[in-house]
Amino acid sequence: AKSEGRNLYRFFEPGMDAVVQARRALEVDLEAALPRQEFDLHFQPIMNITSGEITGAEALMRWHSPGRGTVAPDDFIPVAEETGLIVPLGEWALRKACAEAASWPPGLRIAVNVSAVQLKSNGFARGVISALAFSGVPAGRLELEITETVLMDESKAVLKTLRQLRELGIRIALDDFGTGYSSLGYLRRFPVDKIKIDRSFIRDMGNRDTAAIVRTIIGLGAELGIVVTAEGVETEAQLDMLRDNGCVEAQGYLIGVPSKPADIQRLLESRATR
Ligand code: C2E
Ligand code: CA
Ligand code: CA
Ligand code: CA
């Protein structure tokens, strides 16, 4: 068996070996990062376009690795999903986000990203309920952001979990809307309260066709009674166009960058008492 292993090993290109090792090293670091408390959450404000009021914030995970520096979520979340670490990591994020939101002015929403693997894991709903109970945050203030990947496998279990969460008053947002295969199909089959237009559409809104797509998504949301949030709003021109077309909410660097808990709390308090 040993010589077989050696033969198998020869199928890898020398460069491939380095890639595999780097990936393995990342997995090892990531595994150790949770007990070492290397993760934290930043919060990005979300604004109601009509009133100009901040309605809540989205929690975005950060990994401060002593050896790697700050690693972007797009670089470690997929690895955490493949190794299954996303389950305890996601549960940590949910508890931490709710704990922070507990000290925000009343009524403000907290949005938390949930991976497909996490939503499908055993006891997910129980974890959510426990995070709410522990923090004292009412279910109506929690929003879970899921992507189409969650819905792609149309298992009864996923549908059941989503229904159960919504019955508690938790809102479900469909993230990165428009980027997947069958965004419209999912809207028909799954209960969602909000759609978040992917920032690639907002970025390209200067293009006539893209602008038409954005207007159509906004109209669709209005028809279906679903809140539409535009992601990645960076300019006044984009915000104006979204306002003119009746988009409900905006999120992006123009409104506010993802910030540390103390900073977002200050922002939320100043906006709430204005
Ligand atoms: P997302 O959920 O679509 O989050 C929005 C991303 O866009 C964030 O990147 C945010 O910093 C960035 N962003 C916000 N406004 C602007 C803008 O005006 N311009 C530009 N160019 N970018 C903007 P971030 O924080 O790097 O997160 C990337 C992705 O990682 C998230 O995309 C989400 O899919 C995932 N992620 C982050 N935190 C978590 C988490 O706690 N759990 C899970 N499962 N996924 C997470
Ligand atoms: Ca999100
Ligand atoms: Ca998104
Ligand atoms: Ca995304």
Short mmCIF file of C-alpha atoms and ligand atoms in Angstrom, two decimals:
data_model
loop_
_atom_site.label_atom_id
_atom_site.label_comp_id
_atom_site.label_asym_id
_atom_site.label_seq_id
_atom_site.Cartn_x
_atom_site.Cartn_y
_atom_site.Cartn_z
CA ALA A 1 0.00 0.00 0.00
CA LYS A 2 2.91 2.25 0.75
CA SER A 3 4.39 1.97 -2.75
CA GLU A 4 0.95 2.48 -4.24
CA GLY A 5 0.68 5.72 -2.31
CA ARG A 6 4.01 6.81 -3.66
CA ASN A 7 2.92 6.06 -7.22
CA LEU A 8 -0.27 7.99 -6.74
CA TYR A 9 1.72 10.89 -5.42
CA ARG A 10 3.63 11.08 -8.73
CA PHE A 11 0.43 12.07 -10.53
CA PHE A 12 0.61 15.48 -8.95
CA GLU A 13 2.61 18.17 -10.71
CA PRO A 14 5.35 19.70 -8.53
CA GLY A 15 3.41 22.99 -8.49
CA MET A 16 0.23 21.21 -7.47
CA ASP A 17 1.97 19.89 -4.41
CA ALA A 18 2.66 23.44 -3.23
CA VAL A 19 -0.98 24.41 -3.80
CA VAL A 20 -2.21 21.42 -1.82
CA GLN A 21 0.21 22.18 1.02
CA ALA A 22 -0.73 25.86 1.16
CA ARG A 23 -4.37 24.90 1.28
CA ARG A 24 -3.74 22.38 4.05
CA ALA A 25 -1.82 25.00 6.04
CA LEU A 26 -4.75 27.40 5.69
CA GLU A 27 -7.12 24.72 6.98
CA VAL A 28 -4.88 24.10 9.99
CA ASP A 29 -4.63 27.82 10.83
CA LEU A 30 -8.35 28.29 10.36
CA GLU A 31 -9.15 25.36 12.64
CA ALA A 32 -7.00 26.87 15.41
CA ALA A 33 -8.33 30.40 14.92
CA LEU A 34 -11.71 29.92 16.62
CA PRO A 35 -10.40 28.76 20.03
CA ARG A 36 -7.70 31.43 19.76
CA GLN A 37 -10.39 34.08 19.27
CA GLU A 38 -8.88 35.49 16.10
CA PHE A 39 -12.27 36.32 14.55
CA ASP A 40 -14.34 39.39 15.04
CA LEU A 41 -17.32 41.06 13.43
CA HIS A 42 -17.60 44.38 11.70
CA PHE A 43 -20.98 45.98 11.06
CA GLN A 44 -22.12 47.87 7.98
CA PRO A 45 -25.13 50.21 8.25
CA ILE A 46 -28.23 49.80 6.07
CA MET A 47 -30.30 52.87 5.24
CA ASN A 48 -33.93 53.44 4.33
CA ILE A 49 -33.63 55.47 1.13
CA THR A 50 -36.84 57.46 1.59
CA SER A 51 -36.37 58.52 5.20
CA GLY A 52 -32.57 58.54 5.24
CA GLU A 53 -32.72 56.64 8.52
CA ILE A 54 -30.41 53.78 9.38
CA THR A 55 -32.57 50.69 9.88
CA GLY A 56 -29.89 48.30 11.04
CA ALA A 57 -26.56 46.76 10.14
CA GLU A 58 -25.06 43.65 8.57
CA ALA A 59 -22.45 41.64 10.46
CA LEU A 60 -19.35 40.84 8.39
CA MET A 61 -16.73 38.46 9.65
CA ARG A 62 -13.05 39.35 9.93
CA TRP A 63 -10.13 37.00 10.58
CA HIS A 64 -7.04 38.54 12.14
CA SER A 65 -4.42 35.83 11.79
CA PRO A 66 -1.13 36.45 13.60
CA GLY A 67 0.80 34.87 10.72
CA ARG A 68 -1.30 36.00 7.74
CA GLY A 69 -2.61 39.39 8.73
CA THR A 70 -6.26 40.17 8.05
CA VAL A 71 -7.75 37.54 5.78
CA ALA A 72 -10.81 38.49 3.67
CA PRO A 73 -13.97 36.41 4.18
CA ASP A 74 -14.00 35.49 0.50
CA ASP A 75 -10.65 33.77 1.12
CA PHE A 76 -11.57 31.80 4.23
CA ILE A 77 -15.36 31.27 4.27
CA PRO A 78 -15.25 28.82 1.33
CA VAL A 79 -12.52 26.82 3.11
CA ALA A 80 -14.50 26.88 6.35
CA GLU A 81 -17.51 25.61 4.39
CA GLU A 82 -15.56 22.72 2.90
CA THR A 83 -14.06 21.64 6.21
CA GLY A 84 -17.30 22.08 8.13
CA LEU A 85 -15.74 24.68 10.42
CA ILE A 86 -18.40 27.11 9.20
CA VAL A 87 -20.89 25.39 11.52
CA PRO A 88 -19.25 26.39 14.84
CA LEU A 89 -17.85 29.59 13.27
CA GLY A 90 -21.27 30.62 11.99
CA GLU A 91 -22.84 29.86 15.33
CA TRP A 92 -20.22 32.04 17.01
CA ALA A 93 -21.01 34.87 14.56
CA LEU A 94 -24.72 34.60 15.22
CA ARG A 95 -24.27 34.75 19.00
CA LYS A 96 -21.76 37.60 18.78
CA ALA A 97 -23.91 39.61 16.37
CA CYS A 98 -26.99 39.24 18.58
CA ALA A 99 -24.96 40.14 21.68
CA GLU A 100 -23.81 43.38 20.00
CA ALA A 101 -27.27 44.23 18.67
CA ALA A 102 -28.68 43.88 22.18
CA SER A 103 -27.10 47.23 23.09
CA TRP A 104 -28.27 49.09 19.96
CA PRO A 105 -31.26 51.45 20.06
CA PRO A 106 -34.53 49.49 20.05
CA GLY A 107 -35.97 48.39 16.72
CA LEU A 108 -32.75 48.34 14.75
CA ARG A 109 -32.18 45.16 12.76
CA ILE A 110 -29.19 42.90 12.77
CA ALA A 111 -28.44 40.95 9.57
CA VAL A 112 -26.25 37.85 9.72
CA ASN A 113 -24.92 35.83 6.77
CA VAL A 114 -25.67 32.12 6.87
CA SER A 115 -23.92 29.52 4.69
CA ALA A 116 -25.76 26.66 3.07
CA VAL A 117 -23.73 24.10 5.03
CA GLN A 118 -24.63 25.87 8.25
CA LEU A 119 -28.34 26.15 7.51
CA LYS A 120 -28.46 22.45 6.65
CA SER A 121 -26.56 21.38 9.75
CA ASN A 122 -28.36 19.69 12.60
CA GLY A 123 -29.69 22.00 15.24
CA PHE A 124 -29.31 25.19 13.23
CA ALA A 125 -32.73 26.56 14.21
CA ARG A 126 -32.06 25.64 17.82
CA GLY A 127 -28.79 27.62 17.70
CA VAL A 128 -30.59 30.67 16.33
CA ILE A 129 -33.27 30.50 19.02
CA SER A 130 -30.62 30.12 21.69
CA ALA A 131 -28.61 33.13 20.36
CA LEU A 132 -31.77 35.24 20.53
CA ALA A 133 -32.72 34.05 24.00
CA PHE A 134 -29.20 34.53 25.35
CA SER A 135 -28.92 38.08 24.01
CA GLY A 136 -32.49 39.15 24.64
CA VAL A 137 -32.83 40.39 21.04
CA PRO A 138 -36.42 39.92 19.77
CA ALA A 139 -36.74 37.58 16.78
CA GLY A 140 -38.29 40.39 14.72
CA ARG A 141 -34.97 42.23 14.76
CA LEU A 142 -32.96 39.35 13.29
CA GLU A 143 -32.48 38.91 9.58
CA LEU A 144 -30.69 35.93 8.08
CA GLU A 145 -29.01 36.44 4.70
CA ILE A 146 -28.86 33.35 2.55
CA THR A 147 -27.72 32.84 -1.03
CA GLU A 148 -29.23 30.70 -3.73
CA THR A 149 -26.82 27.89 -2.94
CA VAL A 150 -28.95 27.28 0.14
CA LEU A 151 -32.03 26.85 -2.01
CA MET A 152 -30.46 24.91 -4.88
CA ASP A 153 -30.93 21.62 -3.15
CA GLU A 154 -34.66 21.79 -2.69
CA SER A 155 -34.73 19.56 0.31
CA LYS A 156 -37.78 19.48 2.51
CA ALA A 157 -35.48 20.05 5.47
CA VAL A 158 -34.29 23.45 4.19
CA LEU A 159 -37.84 24.56 3.51
CA LYS A 160 -38.91 23.37 6.94
CA THR A 161 -36.08 25.23 8.66
CA LEU A 162 -36.82 28.46 6.77
CA ARG A 163 -40.53 28.21 7.61
CA GLN A 164 -39.79 27.51 11.24
CA LEU A 165 -37.52 30.56 11.48
CA ARG A 166 -40.05 32.81 9.77
CA GLU A 167 -42.81 31.65 12.07
CA LEU A 168 -40.69 32.93 14.94
CA GLY A 169 -40.63 36.35 13.24
CA ILE A 170 -37.10 36.11 11.87
CA ARG A 171 -36.70 37.63 8.40
CA ILE A 172 -35.03 35.88 5.48
CA ALA A 173 -33.08 37.89 2.91
CA LEU A 174 -31.92 36.52 -0.44
CA ASP A 175 -28.34 37.77 -0.82
CA ASP A 176 -26.43 38.52 -4.05
CA PHE A 177 -29.74 38.52 -5.94
CA GLY A 178 -29.43 38.18 -9.69
CA THR A 179 -26.07 36.43 -9.79
CA GLY A 180 -27.29 32.84 -9.65
CA TYR A 181 -29.01 30.49 -12.04
CA SER A 182 -32.60 30.74 -11.05
CA SER A 183 -33.19 33.71 -8.78
CA LEU A 184 -36.77 34.07 -9.98
CA GLY A 185 -37.59 30.41 -9.54
CA TYR A 186 -36.45 30.49 -5.93
CA LEU A 187 -38.61 33.52 -5.20
CA ARG A 188 -41.62 31.46 -6.24
CA ARG A 189 -40.80 28.46 -4.11
CA PHE A 190 -39.20 29.86 -0.99
CA PRO A 191 -40.47 32.30 1.59
CA VAL A 192 -38.28 35.41 1.58
CA ASP A 193 -38.83 38.85 3.06
CA LYS A 194 -36.09 40.73 1.30
CA ILE A 195 -33.87 40.63 -1.76
CA LYS A 196 -30.46 42.22 -1.90
CA ILE A 197 -29.45 43.27 -5.40
CA ASP A 198 -25.88 42.15 -5.96
CA ARG A 199 -23.39 44.99 -6.03
CA SER A 200 -22.18 44.09 -9.53
CA PHE A 201 -25.53 45.42 -10.87
CA ILE A 202 -25.26 48.63 -8.86
CA ARG A 203 -21.68 49.15 -10.03
CA ASP A 204 -22.72 48.87 -13.69
CA MET A 205 -25.92 50.90 -13.42
CA GLY A 206 -24.42 53.46 -15.81
CA ASN A 207 -25.03 50.86 -18.49
CA ARG A 208 -28.57 51.14 -19.95
CA ASP A 209 -29.31 47.43 -19.90
CA THR A 210 -28.02 46.97 -16.36
CA ALA A 211 -30.10 49.96 -15.24
CA ALA A 212 -33.15 48.28 -16.79
CA ILE A 213 -32.43 45.08 -14.86
CA VAL A 214 -32.10 47.00 -11.58
CA ARG A 215 -35.40 48.81 -12.21
CA THR A 216 -37.05 45.48 -12.99
CA ILE A 217 -35.82 43.88 -9.76
CA ILE A 218 -37.09 46.89 -7.78
CA GLY A 219 -40.48 46.60 -9.51
CA LEU A 220 -40.57 42.89 -8.86
CA GLY A 221 -39.95 43.46 -5.16
CA ALA A 222 -42.76 46.01 -5.02
CA GLU A 223 -45.18 43.63 -6.77
CA LEU A 224 -44.31 40.78 -4.44
CA GLY A 225 -44.27 42.90 -1.29
CA ILE A 226 -40.60 42.12 -0.72
CA VAL A 227 -38.16 44.75 0.54
CA VAL A 228 -35.40 45.45 -1.97
CA THR A 229 -31.96 46.47 -0.75
CA ALA A 230 -29.25 47.70 -3.12
CA GLU A 231 -25.75 46.53 -2.19
CA GLY A 232 -22.47 48.27 -2.90
CA VAL A 233 -23.87 51.81 -3.25
CA GLU A 234 -20.80 54.02 -3.62
CA THR A 235 -21.98 57.22 -5.33
CA GLU A 236 -24.69 59.85 -4.98
CA ALA A 237 -25.65 59.20 -8.61
CA GLN A 238 -26.36 55.55 -7.81
CA LEU A 239 -28.37 56.48 -4.73
CA ASP A 240 -30.39 59.05 -6.74
CA MET A 241 -31.24 56.53 -9.41
CA LEU A 242 -32.27 53.94 -6.81
CA ARG A 243 -34.43 56.52 -5.02
CA ASP A 244 -36.07 57.62 -8.28
CA ASN A 245 -36.97 54.02 -8.98
CA GLY A 246 -38.43 53.33 -5.55
CA CYS A 247 -35.74 51.10 -4.10
CA VAL A 248 -36.40 50.72 -0.36
CA GLU A 249 -32.96 50.32 1.19
CA ALA A 250 -29.32 50.98 0.38
CA GLN A 251 -26.07 49.65 1.73
CA GLY A 252 -22.55 50.53 0.65
CA TYR A 253 -19.50 52.68 1.25
CA LEU A 254 -21.53 55.86 0.53
CA ILE A 255 -23.77 55.12 3.52
CA GLY A 256 -21.06 53.62 5.69
CA VAL A 257 -18.15 51.17 5.63
CA PRO A 258 -18.07 48.05 7.80
CA SER A 259 -16.99 49.28 11.26
CA LYS A 260 -16.01 47.99 14.68
CA PRO A 261 -18.83 47.37 17.18
CA ALA A 262 -18.13 50.55 19.21
CA ASP A 263 -18.15 52.70 16.06
CA ILE A 264 -21.36 51.25 14.64
CA GLN A 265 -23.04 51.66 18.01
CA ARG A 266 -22.07 55.34 18.07
CA LEU A 267 -23.37 55.79 14.51
CA LEU A 268 -26.65 54.03 15.29
CA GLU A 269 -27.20 56.07 18.44
CA SER A 270 -26.52 59.40 16.71
CA ARG A 271 -28.86 58.52 13.84
CA ALA A 272 -31.58 57.25 16.12
CA THR A 273 -31.68 60.30 18.38
CA ARG A 274 -31.42 62.83 15.58
P1 C2E B 1 -21.84 39.85 1.20
O1 C2E B 1 -22.72 39.19 2.20
O2 C2E B 1 -22.41 40.13 -0.13
O3 C2E B 1 -21.33 41.17 1.92
C1 C2E B 1 -21.11 42.40 1.27
C2 C2E B 1 -19.66 42.57 0.93
O4 C2E B 1 -19.50 43.75 0.15
C3 C2E B 1 -18.76 42.77 2.14
O5 C2E B 1 -17.47 42.21 1.83
C4 C2E B 1 -18.67 44.29 2.24
O6 C2E B 1 -17.53 44.75 2.95
C5 C2E B 1 -18.59 44.65 0.79
N1 C2E B 1 -19.09 46.00 0.51
C6 C2E B 1 -20.01 46.71 1.20
N2 C2E B 1 -20.24 47.89 0.64
C7 C2E B 1 -19.45 47.97 -0.45
C8 C2E B 1 -19.23 48.97 -1.46
O7 C2E B 1 -19.83 50.05 -1.47
N3 C2E B 1 -18.33 48.65 -2.44
C9 C2E B 1 -17.65 47.48 -2.47
N4 C2E B 1 -16.79 47.26 -3.45
N5 C2E B 1 -17.84 46.51 -1.53
C10 C2E B 1 -18.72 46.75 -0.53
P2 C2E B 1 -16.71 41.31 2.88
O8 C2E B 1 -16.91 41.85 4.26
O9 C2E B 1 -15.32 41.14 2.37
O10 C2E B 1 -17.49 39.92 2.81
C11 C2E B 1 -17.46 39.16 1.64
C12 C2E B 1 -18.45 38.01 1.70
O11 C2E B 1 -18.06 37.06 2.69
C13 C2E B 1 -19.85 38.43 2.09
O12 C2E B 1 -20.51 38.97 0.96
C14 C2E B 1 -20.43 37.11 2.55
O13 C2E B 1 -20.83 36.34 1.45
C15 C2E B 1 -19.22 36.45 3.21
N6 C2E B 1 -19.30 36.63 4.67
C16 C2E B 1 -18.90 37.67 5.43
N7 C2E B 1 -19.16 37.45 6.74
C17 C2E B 1 -19.77 36.24 6.81
C18 C2E B 1 -20.30 35.43 7.89
O14 C2E B 1 -20.31 35.80 9.08
N8 C2E B 1 -20.82 34.21 7.53
C19 C2E B 1 -20.86 33.78 6.25
N9 C2E B 1 -21.38 32.58 5.98
N10 C2E B 1 -20.39 34.51 5.22
C20 C2E B 1 -19.85 35.73 5.49
CA CA B 2 -24.72 39.50 2.95
CA CA B 3 -24.38 40.35 -1.04
CA CA B 4 -21.37 37.79 -1.57
#
